[in-house]
PDB file of C-alpha atoms in Angstrom:
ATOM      1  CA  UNK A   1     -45.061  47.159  14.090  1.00  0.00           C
ATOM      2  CA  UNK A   2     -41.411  45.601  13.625  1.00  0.00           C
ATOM      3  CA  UNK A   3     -39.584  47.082  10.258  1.00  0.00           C
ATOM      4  CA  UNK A   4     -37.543  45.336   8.616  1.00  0.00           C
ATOM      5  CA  UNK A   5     -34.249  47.551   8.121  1.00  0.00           C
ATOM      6  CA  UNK A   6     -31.298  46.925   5.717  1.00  0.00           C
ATOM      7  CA  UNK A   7     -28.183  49.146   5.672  1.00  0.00           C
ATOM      8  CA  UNK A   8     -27.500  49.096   1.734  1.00  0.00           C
ATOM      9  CA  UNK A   9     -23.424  49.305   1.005  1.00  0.00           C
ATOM     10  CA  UNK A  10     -24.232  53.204  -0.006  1.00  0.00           C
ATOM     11  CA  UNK A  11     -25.755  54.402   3.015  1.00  0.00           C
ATOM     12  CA  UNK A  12     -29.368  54.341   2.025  1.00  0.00           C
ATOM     13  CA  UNK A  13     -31.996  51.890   4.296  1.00  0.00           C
ATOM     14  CA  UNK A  14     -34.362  49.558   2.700  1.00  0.00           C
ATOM     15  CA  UNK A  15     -37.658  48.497   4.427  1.00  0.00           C
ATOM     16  CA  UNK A  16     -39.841  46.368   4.268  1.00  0.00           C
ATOM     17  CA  UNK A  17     -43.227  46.224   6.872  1.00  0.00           C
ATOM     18  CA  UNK A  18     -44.689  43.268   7.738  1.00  0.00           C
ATOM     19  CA  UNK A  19     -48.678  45.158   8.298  1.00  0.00           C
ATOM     20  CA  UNK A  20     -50.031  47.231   5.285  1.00  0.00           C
ATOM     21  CA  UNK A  21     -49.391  51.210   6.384  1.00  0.00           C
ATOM     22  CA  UNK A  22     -49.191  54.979   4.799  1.00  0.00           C
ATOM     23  CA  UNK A  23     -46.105  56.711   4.034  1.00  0.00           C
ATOM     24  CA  UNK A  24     -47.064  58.908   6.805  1.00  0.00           C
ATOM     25  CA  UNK A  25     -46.933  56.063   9.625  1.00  0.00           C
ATOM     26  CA  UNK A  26     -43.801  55.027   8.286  1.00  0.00           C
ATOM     27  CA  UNK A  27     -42.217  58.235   8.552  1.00  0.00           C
ATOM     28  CA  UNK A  28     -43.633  58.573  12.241  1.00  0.00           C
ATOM     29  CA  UNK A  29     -42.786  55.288  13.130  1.00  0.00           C
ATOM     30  CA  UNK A  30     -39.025  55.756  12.110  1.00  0.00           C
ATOM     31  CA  UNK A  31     -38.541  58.749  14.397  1.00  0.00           C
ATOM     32  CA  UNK A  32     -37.438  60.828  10.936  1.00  0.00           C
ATOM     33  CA  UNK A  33     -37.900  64.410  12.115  1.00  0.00           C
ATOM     34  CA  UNK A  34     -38.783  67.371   9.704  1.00  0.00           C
ATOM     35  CA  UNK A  35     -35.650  68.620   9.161  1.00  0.00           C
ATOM     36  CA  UNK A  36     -34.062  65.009   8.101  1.00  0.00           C
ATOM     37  CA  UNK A  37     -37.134  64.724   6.251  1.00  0.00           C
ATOM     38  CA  UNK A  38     -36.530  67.747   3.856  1.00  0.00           C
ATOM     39  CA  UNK A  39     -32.620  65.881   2.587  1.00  0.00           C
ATOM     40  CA  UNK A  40     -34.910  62.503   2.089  1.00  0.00           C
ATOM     41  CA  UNK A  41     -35.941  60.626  -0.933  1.00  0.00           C
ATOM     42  CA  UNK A  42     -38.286  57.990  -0.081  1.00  0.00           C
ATOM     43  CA  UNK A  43     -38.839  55.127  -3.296  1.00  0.00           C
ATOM     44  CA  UNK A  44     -41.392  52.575  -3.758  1.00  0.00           C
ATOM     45  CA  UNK A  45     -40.018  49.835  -5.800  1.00  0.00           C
ATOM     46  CA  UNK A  46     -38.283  52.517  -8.509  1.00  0.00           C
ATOM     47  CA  UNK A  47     -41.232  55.658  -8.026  1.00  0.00           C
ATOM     48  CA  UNK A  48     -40.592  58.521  -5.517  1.00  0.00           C
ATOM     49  CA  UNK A  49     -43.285  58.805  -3.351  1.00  0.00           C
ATOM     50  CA  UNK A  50     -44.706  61.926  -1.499  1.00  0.00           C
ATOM     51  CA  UNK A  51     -48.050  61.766  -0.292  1.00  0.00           C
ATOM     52  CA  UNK A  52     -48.247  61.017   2.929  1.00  0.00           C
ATOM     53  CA  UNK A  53     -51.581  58.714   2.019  1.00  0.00           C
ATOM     54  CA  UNK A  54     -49.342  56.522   0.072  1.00  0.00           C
ATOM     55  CA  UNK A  55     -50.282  52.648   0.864  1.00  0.00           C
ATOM     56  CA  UNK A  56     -47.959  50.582   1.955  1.00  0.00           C
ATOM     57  CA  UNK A  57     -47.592  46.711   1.446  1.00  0.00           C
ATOM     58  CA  UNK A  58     -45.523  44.188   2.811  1.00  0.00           C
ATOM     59  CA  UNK A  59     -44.587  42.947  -0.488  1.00  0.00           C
ATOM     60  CA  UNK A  60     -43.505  46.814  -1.208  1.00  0.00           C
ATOM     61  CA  UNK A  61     -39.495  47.456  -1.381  1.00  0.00           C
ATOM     62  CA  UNK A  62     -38.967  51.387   0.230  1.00  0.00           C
ATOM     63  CA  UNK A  63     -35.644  53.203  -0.022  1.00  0.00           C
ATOM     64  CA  UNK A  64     -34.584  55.964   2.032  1.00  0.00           C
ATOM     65  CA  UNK A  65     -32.005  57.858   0.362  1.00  0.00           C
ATOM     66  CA  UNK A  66     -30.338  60.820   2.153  1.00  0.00           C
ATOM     67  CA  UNK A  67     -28.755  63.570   0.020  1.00  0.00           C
ATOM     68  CA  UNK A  68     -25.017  64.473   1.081  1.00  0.00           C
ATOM     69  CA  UNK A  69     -25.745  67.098   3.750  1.00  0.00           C
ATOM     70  CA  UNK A  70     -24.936  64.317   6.692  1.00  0.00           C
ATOM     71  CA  UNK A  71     -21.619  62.903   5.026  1.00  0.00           C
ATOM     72  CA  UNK A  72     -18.142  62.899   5.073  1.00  0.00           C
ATOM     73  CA  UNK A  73     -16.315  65.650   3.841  1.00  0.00           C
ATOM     74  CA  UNK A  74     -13.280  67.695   3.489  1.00  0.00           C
ATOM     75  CA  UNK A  75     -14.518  69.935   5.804  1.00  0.00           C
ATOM     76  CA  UNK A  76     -14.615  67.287   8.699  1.00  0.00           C
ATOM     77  CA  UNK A  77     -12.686  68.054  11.412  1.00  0.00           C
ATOM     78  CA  UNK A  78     -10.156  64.920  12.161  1.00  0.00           C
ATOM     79  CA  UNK A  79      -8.286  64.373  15.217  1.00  0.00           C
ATOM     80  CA  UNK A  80      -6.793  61.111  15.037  1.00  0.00           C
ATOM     81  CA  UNK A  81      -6.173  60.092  18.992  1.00  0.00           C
ATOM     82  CA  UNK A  82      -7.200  57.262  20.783  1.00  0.00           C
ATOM     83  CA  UNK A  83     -11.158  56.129  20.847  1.00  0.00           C
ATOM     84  CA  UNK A  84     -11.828  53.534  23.325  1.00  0.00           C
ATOM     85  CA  UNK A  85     -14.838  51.940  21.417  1.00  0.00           C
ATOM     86  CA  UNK A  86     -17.222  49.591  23.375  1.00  0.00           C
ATOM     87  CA  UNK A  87     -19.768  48.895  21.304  1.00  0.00           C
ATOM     88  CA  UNK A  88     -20.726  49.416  17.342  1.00  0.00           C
ATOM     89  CA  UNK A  89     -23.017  48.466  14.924  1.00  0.00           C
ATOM     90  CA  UNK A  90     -24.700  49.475  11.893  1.00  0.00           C
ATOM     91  CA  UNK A  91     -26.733  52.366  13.734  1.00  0.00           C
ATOM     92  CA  UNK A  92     -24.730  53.390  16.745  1.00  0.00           C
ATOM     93  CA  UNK A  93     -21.301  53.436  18.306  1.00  0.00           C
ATOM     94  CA  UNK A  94     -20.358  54.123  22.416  1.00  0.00           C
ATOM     95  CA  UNK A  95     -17.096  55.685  23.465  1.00  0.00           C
ATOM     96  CA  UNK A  96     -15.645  55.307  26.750  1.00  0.00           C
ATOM     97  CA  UNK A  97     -14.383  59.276  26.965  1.00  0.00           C
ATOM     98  CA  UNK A  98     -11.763  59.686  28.674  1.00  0.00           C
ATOM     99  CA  UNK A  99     -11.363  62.692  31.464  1.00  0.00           C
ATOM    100  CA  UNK A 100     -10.332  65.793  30.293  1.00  0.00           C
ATOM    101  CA  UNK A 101     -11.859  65.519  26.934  1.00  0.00           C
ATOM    102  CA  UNK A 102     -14.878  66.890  25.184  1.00  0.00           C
ATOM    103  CA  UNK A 103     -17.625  65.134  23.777  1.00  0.00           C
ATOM    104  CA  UNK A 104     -18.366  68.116  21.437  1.00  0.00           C
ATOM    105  CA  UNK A 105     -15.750  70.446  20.531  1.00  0.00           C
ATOM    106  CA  UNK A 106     -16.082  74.003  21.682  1.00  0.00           C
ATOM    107  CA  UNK A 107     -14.091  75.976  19.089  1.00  0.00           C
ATOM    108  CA  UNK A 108     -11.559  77.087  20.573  1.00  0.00           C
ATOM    109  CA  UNK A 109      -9.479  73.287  20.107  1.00  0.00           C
ATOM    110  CA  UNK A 110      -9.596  70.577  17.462  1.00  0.00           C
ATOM    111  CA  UNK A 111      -9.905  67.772  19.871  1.00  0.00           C
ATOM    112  CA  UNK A 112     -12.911  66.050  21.032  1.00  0.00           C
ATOM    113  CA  UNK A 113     -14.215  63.149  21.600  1.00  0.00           C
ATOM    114  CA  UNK A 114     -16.759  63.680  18.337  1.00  0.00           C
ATOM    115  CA  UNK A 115     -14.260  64.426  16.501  1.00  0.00           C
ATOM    116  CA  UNK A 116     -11.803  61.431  17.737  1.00  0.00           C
ATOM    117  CA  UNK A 117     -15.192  59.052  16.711  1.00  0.00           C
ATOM    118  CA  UNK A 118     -15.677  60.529  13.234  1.00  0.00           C
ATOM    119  CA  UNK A 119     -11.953  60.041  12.237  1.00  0.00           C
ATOM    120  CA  UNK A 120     -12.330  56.633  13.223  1.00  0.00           C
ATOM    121  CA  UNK A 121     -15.073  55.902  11.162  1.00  0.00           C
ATOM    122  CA  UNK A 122     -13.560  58.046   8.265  1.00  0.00           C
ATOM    123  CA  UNK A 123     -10.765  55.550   8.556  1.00  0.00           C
ATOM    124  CA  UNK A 124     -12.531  52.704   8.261  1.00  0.00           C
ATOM    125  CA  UNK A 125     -14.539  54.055   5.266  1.00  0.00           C
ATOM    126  CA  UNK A 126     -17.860  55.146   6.872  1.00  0.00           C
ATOM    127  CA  UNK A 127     -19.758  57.691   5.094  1.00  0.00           C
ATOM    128  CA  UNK A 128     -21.617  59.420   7.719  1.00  0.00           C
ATOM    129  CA  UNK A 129     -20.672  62.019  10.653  1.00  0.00           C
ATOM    130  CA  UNK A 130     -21.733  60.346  13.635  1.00  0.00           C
ATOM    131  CA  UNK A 131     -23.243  62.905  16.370  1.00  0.00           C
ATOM    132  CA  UNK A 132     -23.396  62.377  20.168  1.00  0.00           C
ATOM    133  CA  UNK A 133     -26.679  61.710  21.281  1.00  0.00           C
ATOM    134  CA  UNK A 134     -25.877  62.112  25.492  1.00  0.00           C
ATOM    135  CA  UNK A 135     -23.262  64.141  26.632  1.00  0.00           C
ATOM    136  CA  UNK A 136     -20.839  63.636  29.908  1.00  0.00           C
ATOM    137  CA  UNK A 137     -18.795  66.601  31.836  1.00  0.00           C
ATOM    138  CA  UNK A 138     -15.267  67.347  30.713  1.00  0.00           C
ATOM    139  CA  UNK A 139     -13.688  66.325  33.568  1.00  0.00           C
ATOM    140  CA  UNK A 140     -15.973  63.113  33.989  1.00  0.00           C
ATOM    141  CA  UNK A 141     -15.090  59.899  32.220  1.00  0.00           C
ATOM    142  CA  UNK A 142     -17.430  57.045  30.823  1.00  0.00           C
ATOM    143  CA  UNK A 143     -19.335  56.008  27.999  1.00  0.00           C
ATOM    144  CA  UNK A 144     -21.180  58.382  25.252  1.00  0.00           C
ATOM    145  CA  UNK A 145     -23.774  57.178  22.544  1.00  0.00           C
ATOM    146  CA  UNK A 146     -22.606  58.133  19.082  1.00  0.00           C
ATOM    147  CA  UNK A 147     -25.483  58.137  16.352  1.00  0.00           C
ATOM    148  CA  UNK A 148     -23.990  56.623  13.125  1.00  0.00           C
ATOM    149  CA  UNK A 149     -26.464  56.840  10.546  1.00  0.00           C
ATOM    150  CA  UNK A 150     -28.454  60.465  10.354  1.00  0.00           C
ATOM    151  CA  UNK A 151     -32.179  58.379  10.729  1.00  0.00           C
ATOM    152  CA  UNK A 152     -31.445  56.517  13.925  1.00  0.00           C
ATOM    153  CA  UNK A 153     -30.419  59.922  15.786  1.00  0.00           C
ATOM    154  CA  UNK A 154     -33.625  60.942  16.437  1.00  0.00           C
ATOM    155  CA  UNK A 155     -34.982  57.561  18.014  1.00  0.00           C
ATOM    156  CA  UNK A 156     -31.993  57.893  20.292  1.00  0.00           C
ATOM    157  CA  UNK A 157     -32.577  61.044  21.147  1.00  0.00           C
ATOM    158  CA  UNK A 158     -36.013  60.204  22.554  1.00  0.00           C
ATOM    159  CA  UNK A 159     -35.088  57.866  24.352  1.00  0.00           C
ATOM    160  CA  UNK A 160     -33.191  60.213  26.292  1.00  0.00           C
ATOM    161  CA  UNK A 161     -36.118  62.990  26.455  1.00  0.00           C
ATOM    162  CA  UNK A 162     -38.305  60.340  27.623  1.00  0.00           C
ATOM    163  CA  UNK A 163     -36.727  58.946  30.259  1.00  0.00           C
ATOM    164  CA  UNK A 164     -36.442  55.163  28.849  1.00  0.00           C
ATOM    165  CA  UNK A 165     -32.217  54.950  28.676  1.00  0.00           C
ATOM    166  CA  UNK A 166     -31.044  53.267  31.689  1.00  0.00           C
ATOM    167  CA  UNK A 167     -28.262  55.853  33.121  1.00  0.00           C
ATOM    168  CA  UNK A 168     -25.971  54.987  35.859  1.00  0.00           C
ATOM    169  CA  UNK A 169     -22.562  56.846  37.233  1.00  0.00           C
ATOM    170  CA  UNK A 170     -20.421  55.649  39.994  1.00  0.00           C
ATOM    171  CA  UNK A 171     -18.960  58.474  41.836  1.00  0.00           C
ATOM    172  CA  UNK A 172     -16.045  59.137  45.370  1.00  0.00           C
ATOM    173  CA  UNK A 173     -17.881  61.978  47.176  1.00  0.00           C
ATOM    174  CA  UNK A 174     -16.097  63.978  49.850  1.00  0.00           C
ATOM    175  CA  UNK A 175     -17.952  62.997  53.170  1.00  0.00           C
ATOM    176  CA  UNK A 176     -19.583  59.609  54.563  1.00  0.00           C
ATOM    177  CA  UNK A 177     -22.971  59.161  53.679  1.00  0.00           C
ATOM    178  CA  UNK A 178     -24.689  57.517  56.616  1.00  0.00           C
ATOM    179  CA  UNK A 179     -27.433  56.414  54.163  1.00  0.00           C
ATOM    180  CA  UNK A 180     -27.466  53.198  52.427  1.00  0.00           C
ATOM    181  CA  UNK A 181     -29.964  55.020  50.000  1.00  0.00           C
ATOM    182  CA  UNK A 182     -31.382  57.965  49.439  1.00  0.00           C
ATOM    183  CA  UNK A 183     -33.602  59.514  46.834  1.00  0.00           C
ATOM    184  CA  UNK A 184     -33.501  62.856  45.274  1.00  0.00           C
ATOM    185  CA  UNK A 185     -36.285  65.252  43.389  1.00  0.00           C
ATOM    186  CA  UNK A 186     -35.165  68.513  43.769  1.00  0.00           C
ATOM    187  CA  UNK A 187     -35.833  70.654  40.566  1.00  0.00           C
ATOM    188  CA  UNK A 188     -32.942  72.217  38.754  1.00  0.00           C
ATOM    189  CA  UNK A 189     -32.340  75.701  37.596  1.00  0.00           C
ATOM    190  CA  UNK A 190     -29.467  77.761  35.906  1.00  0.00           C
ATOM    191  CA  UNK A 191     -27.640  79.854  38.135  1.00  0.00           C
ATOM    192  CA  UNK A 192     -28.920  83.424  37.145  1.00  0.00           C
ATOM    193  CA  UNK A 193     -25.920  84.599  39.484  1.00  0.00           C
ATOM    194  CA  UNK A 194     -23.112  82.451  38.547  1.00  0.00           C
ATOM    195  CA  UNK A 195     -22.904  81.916  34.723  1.00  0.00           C
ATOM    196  CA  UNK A 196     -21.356  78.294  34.929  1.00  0.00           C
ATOM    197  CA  UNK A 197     -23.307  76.640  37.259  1.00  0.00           C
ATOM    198  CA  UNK A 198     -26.963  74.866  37.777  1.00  0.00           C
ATOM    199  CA  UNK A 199     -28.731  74.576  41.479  1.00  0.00           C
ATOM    200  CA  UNK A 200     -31.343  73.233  43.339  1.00  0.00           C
ATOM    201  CA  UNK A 201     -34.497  75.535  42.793  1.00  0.00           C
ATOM    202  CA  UNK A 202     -38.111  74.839  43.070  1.00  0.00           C
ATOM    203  CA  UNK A 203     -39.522  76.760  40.015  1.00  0.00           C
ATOM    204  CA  UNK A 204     -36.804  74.718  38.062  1.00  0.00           C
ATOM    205  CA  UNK A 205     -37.228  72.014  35.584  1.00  0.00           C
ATOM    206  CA  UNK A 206     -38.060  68.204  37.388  1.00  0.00           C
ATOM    207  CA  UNK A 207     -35.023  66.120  38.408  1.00  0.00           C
ATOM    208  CA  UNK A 208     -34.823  62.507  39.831  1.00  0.00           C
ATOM    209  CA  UNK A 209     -31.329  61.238  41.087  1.00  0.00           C
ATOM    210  CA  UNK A 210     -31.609  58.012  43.223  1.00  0.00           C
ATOM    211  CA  UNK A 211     -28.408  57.597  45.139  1.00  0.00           C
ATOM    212  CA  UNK A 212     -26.603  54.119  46.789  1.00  0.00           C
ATOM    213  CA  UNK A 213     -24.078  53.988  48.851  1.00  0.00           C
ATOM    214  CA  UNK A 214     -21.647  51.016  47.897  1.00  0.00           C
ATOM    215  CA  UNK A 215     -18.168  51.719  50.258  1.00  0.00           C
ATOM    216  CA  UNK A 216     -16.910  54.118  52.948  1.00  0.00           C
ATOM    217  CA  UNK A 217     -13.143  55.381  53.140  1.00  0.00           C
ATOM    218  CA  UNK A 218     -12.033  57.508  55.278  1.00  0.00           C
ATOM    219  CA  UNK A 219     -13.837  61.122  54.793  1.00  0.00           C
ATOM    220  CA  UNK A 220     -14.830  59.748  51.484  1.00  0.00           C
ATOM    221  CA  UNK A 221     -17.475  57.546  50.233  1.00  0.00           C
ATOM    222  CA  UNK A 222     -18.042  55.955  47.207  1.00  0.00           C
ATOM    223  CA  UNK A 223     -21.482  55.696  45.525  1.00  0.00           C
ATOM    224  CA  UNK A 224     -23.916  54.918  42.785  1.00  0.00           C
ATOM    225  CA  UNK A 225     -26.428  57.390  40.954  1.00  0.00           C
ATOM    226  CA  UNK A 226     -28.524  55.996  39.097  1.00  0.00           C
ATOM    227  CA  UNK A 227     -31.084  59.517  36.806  1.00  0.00           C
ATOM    228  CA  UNK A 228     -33.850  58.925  35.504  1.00  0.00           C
ATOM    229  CA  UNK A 229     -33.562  62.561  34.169  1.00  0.00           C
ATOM    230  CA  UNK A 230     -31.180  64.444  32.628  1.00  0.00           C
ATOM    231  CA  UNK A 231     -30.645  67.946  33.263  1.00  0.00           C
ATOM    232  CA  UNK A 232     -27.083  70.351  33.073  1.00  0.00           C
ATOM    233  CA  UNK A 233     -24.893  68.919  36.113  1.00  0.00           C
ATOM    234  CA  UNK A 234     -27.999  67.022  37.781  1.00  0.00           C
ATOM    235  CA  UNK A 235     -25.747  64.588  39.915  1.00  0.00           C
ATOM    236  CA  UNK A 236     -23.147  67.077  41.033  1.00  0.00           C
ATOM    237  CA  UNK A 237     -25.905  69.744  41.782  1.00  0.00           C
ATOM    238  CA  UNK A 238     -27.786  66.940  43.859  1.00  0.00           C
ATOM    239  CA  UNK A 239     -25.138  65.716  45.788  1.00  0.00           C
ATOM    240  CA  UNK A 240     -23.752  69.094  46.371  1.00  0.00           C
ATOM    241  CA  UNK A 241     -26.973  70.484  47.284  1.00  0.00           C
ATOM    242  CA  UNK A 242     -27.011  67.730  50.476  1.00  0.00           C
ATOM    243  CA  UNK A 243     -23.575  68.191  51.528  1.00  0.00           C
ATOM    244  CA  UNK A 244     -21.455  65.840  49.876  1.00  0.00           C
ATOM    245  CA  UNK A 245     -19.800  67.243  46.432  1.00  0.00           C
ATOM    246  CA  UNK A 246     -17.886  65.082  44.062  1.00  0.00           C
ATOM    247  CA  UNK A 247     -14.085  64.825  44.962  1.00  0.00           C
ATOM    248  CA  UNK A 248     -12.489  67.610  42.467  1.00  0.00           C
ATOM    249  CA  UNK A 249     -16.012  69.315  41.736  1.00  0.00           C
ATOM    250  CA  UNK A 250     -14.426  72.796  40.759  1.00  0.00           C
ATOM    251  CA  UNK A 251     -17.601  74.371  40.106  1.00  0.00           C
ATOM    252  CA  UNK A 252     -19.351  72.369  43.159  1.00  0.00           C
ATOM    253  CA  UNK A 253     -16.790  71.190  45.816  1.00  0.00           C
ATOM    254  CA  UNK A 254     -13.067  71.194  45.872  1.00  0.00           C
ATOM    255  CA  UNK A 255     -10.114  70.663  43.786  1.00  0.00           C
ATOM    256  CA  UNK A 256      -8.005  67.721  45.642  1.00  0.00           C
ATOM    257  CA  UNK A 257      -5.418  66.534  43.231  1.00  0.00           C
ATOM    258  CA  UNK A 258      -5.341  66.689  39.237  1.00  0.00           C
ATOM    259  CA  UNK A 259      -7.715  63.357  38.856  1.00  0.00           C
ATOM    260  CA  UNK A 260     -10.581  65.461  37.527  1.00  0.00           C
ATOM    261  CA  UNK A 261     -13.705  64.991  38.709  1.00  0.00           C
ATOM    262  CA  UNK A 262     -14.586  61.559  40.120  1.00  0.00           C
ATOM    263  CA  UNK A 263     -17.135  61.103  38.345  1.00  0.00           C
ATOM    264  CA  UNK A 264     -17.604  57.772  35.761  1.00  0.00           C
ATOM    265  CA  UNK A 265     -20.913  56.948  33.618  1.00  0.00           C
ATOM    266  CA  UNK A 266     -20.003  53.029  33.440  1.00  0.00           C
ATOM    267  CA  UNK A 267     -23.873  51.979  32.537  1.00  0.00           C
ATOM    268  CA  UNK A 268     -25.568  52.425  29.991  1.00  0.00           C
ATOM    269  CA  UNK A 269     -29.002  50.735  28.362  1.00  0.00           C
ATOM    270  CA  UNK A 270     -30.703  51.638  25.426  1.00  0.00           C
ATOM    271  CA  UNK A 271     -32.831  50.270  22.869  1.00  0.00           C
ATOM    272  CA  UNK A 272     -32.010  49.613  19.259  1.00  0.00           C
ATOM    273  CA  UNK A 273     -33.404  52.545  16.726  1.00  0.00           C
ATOM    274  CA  UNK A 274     -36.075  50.100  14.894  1.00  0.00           C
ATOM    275  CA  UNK A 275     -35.596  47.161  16.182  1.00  0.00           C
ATOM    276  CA  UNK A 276     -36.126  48.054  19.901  1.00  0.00           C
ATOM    277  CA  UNK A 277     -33.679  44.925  20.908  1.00  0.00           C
ATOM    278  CA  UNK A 278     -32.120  45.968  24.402  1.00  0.00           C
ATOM    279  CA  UNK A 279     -27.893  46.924  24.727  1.00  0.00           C
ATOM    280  CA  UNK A 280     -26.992  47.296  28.264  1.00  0.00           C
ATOM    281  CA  UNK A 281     -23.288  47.849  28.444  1.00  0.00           C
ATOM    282  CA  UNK A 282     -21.057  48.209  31.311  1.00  0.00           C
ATOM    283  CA  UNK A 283     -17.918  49.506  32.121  1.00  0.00           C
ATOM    284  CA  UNK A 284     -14.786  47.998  34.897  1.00  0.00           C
ATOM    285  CA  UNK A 285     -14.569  50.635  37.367  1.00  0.00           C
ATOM    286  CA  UNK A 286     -12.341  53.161  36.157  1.00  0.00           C
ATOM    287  CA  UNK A 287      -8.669  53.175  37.231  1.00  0.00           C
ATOM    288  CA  UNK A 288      -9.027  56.859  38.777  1.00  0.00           C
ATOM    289  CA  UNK A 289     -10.891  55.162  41.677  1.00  0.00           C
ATOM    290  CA  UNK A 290      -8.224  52.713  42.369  1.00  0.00           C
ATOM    291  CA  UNK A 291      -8.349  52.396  46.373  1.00  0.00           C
ATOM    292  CA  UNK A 292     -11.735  50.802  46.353  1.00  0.00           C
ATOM    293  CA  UNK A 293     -12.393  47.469  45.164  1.00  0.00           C
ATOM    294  CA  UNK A 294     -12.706  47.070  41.834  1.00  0.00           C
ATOM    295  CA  UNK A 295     -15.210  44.155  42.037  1.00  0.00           C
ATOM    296  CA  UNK A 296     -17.814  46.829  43.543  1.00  0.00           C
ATOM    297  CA  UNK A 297     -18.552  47.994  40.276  1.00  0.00           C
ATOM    298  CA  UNK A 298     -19.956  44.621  39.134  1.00  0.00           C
ATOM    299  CA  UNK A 299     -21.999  44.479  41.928  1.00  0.00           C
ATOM    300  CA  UNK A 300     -23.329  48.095  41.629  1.00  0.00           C
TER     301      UNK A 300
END
C-alpha cells in the first residue's frame, strides 16, 4: 500500500491511503515504533483517534502531530563547521564526513558530524534534530544517512537491520591481493581481551564482506568492499583477519603517515521512508587516495 505523505509547514505529516485500513496497519506500515508512538497525536479529519480498530478511508484526512520532545532547542548542541551535504529532502539528509570527525559526539568534545548537520538545519529554520541512522569510523571518511523528521528514522533504520541498504567502501590495503575477488563470512565477535577491538570468531554474530580488487601499487592494493552486514569494524576485521589491514589501521594494521585510515564509504542506496523510491548516491574517490586513478571509482 503506497501512502500518500505531506510534510505540513509545522512539522506534522498528513496522509492519505489509497485502500481502506485500521489505525493499527497504518501505524505498522509507517515504521512508527512504540516509543515515537507515546509523543504522537494521530487526527481523523479534526477527532483524535486511538483505537487501533479505527477504519480508515481513502477519502479520510490523518495528521500525525509530534509533541516537542524531537525539536530544536536551546539545549542543542551547535557546532557551526563545514557539512559537505550530498543529498536532502524532506525526510533525510547524507553527509560526506570528513576523516577525523565523529558522526556522534562522545562527550568529551563539541564537534561532530551530528552536531555539524543539526546546526545546519537550525540555520536554515528546520525544526527537528536530525539523528544518524549508519555510522562510519573516526578516522574513515564518506557518506552518513541523517534522519530528518523523527517518523522516517525508524524505516531507515530497518533498512539497515535488514540488510536492504546497498553499502559500498573503497579502501588502499597494505599488501597485493592476488585475487580479483574474494568473499568473506567469517562471524564477528568483541574482543573479550582487548577492549577496543572486534575479531574473527565463530560463535560471533554473522558477517558478509565481498571484496574486489580494482588496482595494484607497489606493496599496496586498492579495493572495493561491498557488506551486506553491518557489524563494529566488519571490513577492517575481515581484511585484517586474511592478511591485508587497511593502510593506517591503528587498532588493525599500521600507522603509515597522518592520512587516517584509508578507508572511504563513497556508495550508498537506500529507499525512501514511505515512498520506497530508490537514492543511490555516489561519491568521486576521495582525495586521500590520490596516486590511483581517480576514474576507478566510477567504475567500481
Amino acid at each position: 500500500m503506497n501512502l500518500q505523505i505531506t510534510l505540513l509547514n509545522n512539522g506534522d505529516l498528513q496522509v492519505r491511503v489509497p485502500e481502506a485500513t485500521t489505525l493499527e496497519s497504518l501505524i505498522q506500515q509507517m515504521e512508527i515504533s512504540k516509543e515515537k508512538k507515546k509523543h504522537l497525536q494521530i487526527l481523523k479529519g479534526s477527532n483524535v483517534i486511538t483505537n487501533p480498530e479505527t477504519e480508515i478511508l481513502p477519502a479520510d484526512r490523518i495528521t500525525l502531530h509530534l509533541d516537542d520532545s524531537f525539536n530544536m532547542n536551546d539545549e542543542t548542541p551547535m557546532f557551526f563547521g563545514a557539512v559537505p551535504v550530498v543529498y536532502e529532502d524532506d525526510w533525510c539528509l547524507v553527509a560526506n564526513k570528513k576523516p577525523f570527525l565523529l558522526v556522534h559526539g562522545d562527550g568529551n568534545q563539541d564537534d561532530s558530524l551530528n552536531v555539524r548537520v543539526n546546526s545546519y538545519l537550525a540555520s536554515n529554520g528546520w525544526p527537528f534534530v536530525a539523528q544518524p541512522v549508519n555510522r562510519i569510523d573516526y578516522e574513515a571518511s564518506g557518506l552518513v544517512l541523517f534522519a530528518k523528521h523523527p517518523l522516517a528514522q525508524n524505516a531507515l533504520a530497518k533498512q539497515f537491520e535488514d540488510g536492504e541498504v546497498n553499502k559500498e567502501y573503497l579502501a588502499v590495503i597494505d599488501g597485493r591481493v592476488e585475487n580479483r575477488e574474494i568473499d568473506i563470512n567469517n562471524p564477528i565477535a568483541r574482543n573479550r581481551h582487548e577492549a577496543d577491538k572486534m575479531m574473527v570468531y565463530k560463535k560471533g554474530k554473522p558477517a558478509h564482506t565481498h571484496i574486489s580488487r580494482l588496482k595494484l601499487f607497489n606493496d599496496k592494493s586498492l579495493v572495493k568492499a561491498k557488506i551486506s552486514t553491518g557489524r563494529k569494524h566488519q571490513i577492517r576485521v575481515h581484511l585484517a583477519n586474511l592478511g591485508y589491514p587497511i593502510m593506517n589501521d591503528p587498532l588493525y594494521g599500521v600507522v603509515r603517515n597522518n592520512k587516517g585510515l584509508m578507508l572511504q564509504a563513497y556508495r550508498l542506496g537506500f529507499k525512501q521512508p514511505f515512498t520506497n523510491e530508490s537514492v543511490e548516491i555516489e561519491l568521486p574517490m576521495d582525495t586521500r587516495f590520490k596516486w590511483f586513478d581517480p576514474e576507478l571509482a566510477k567504475e567500481a
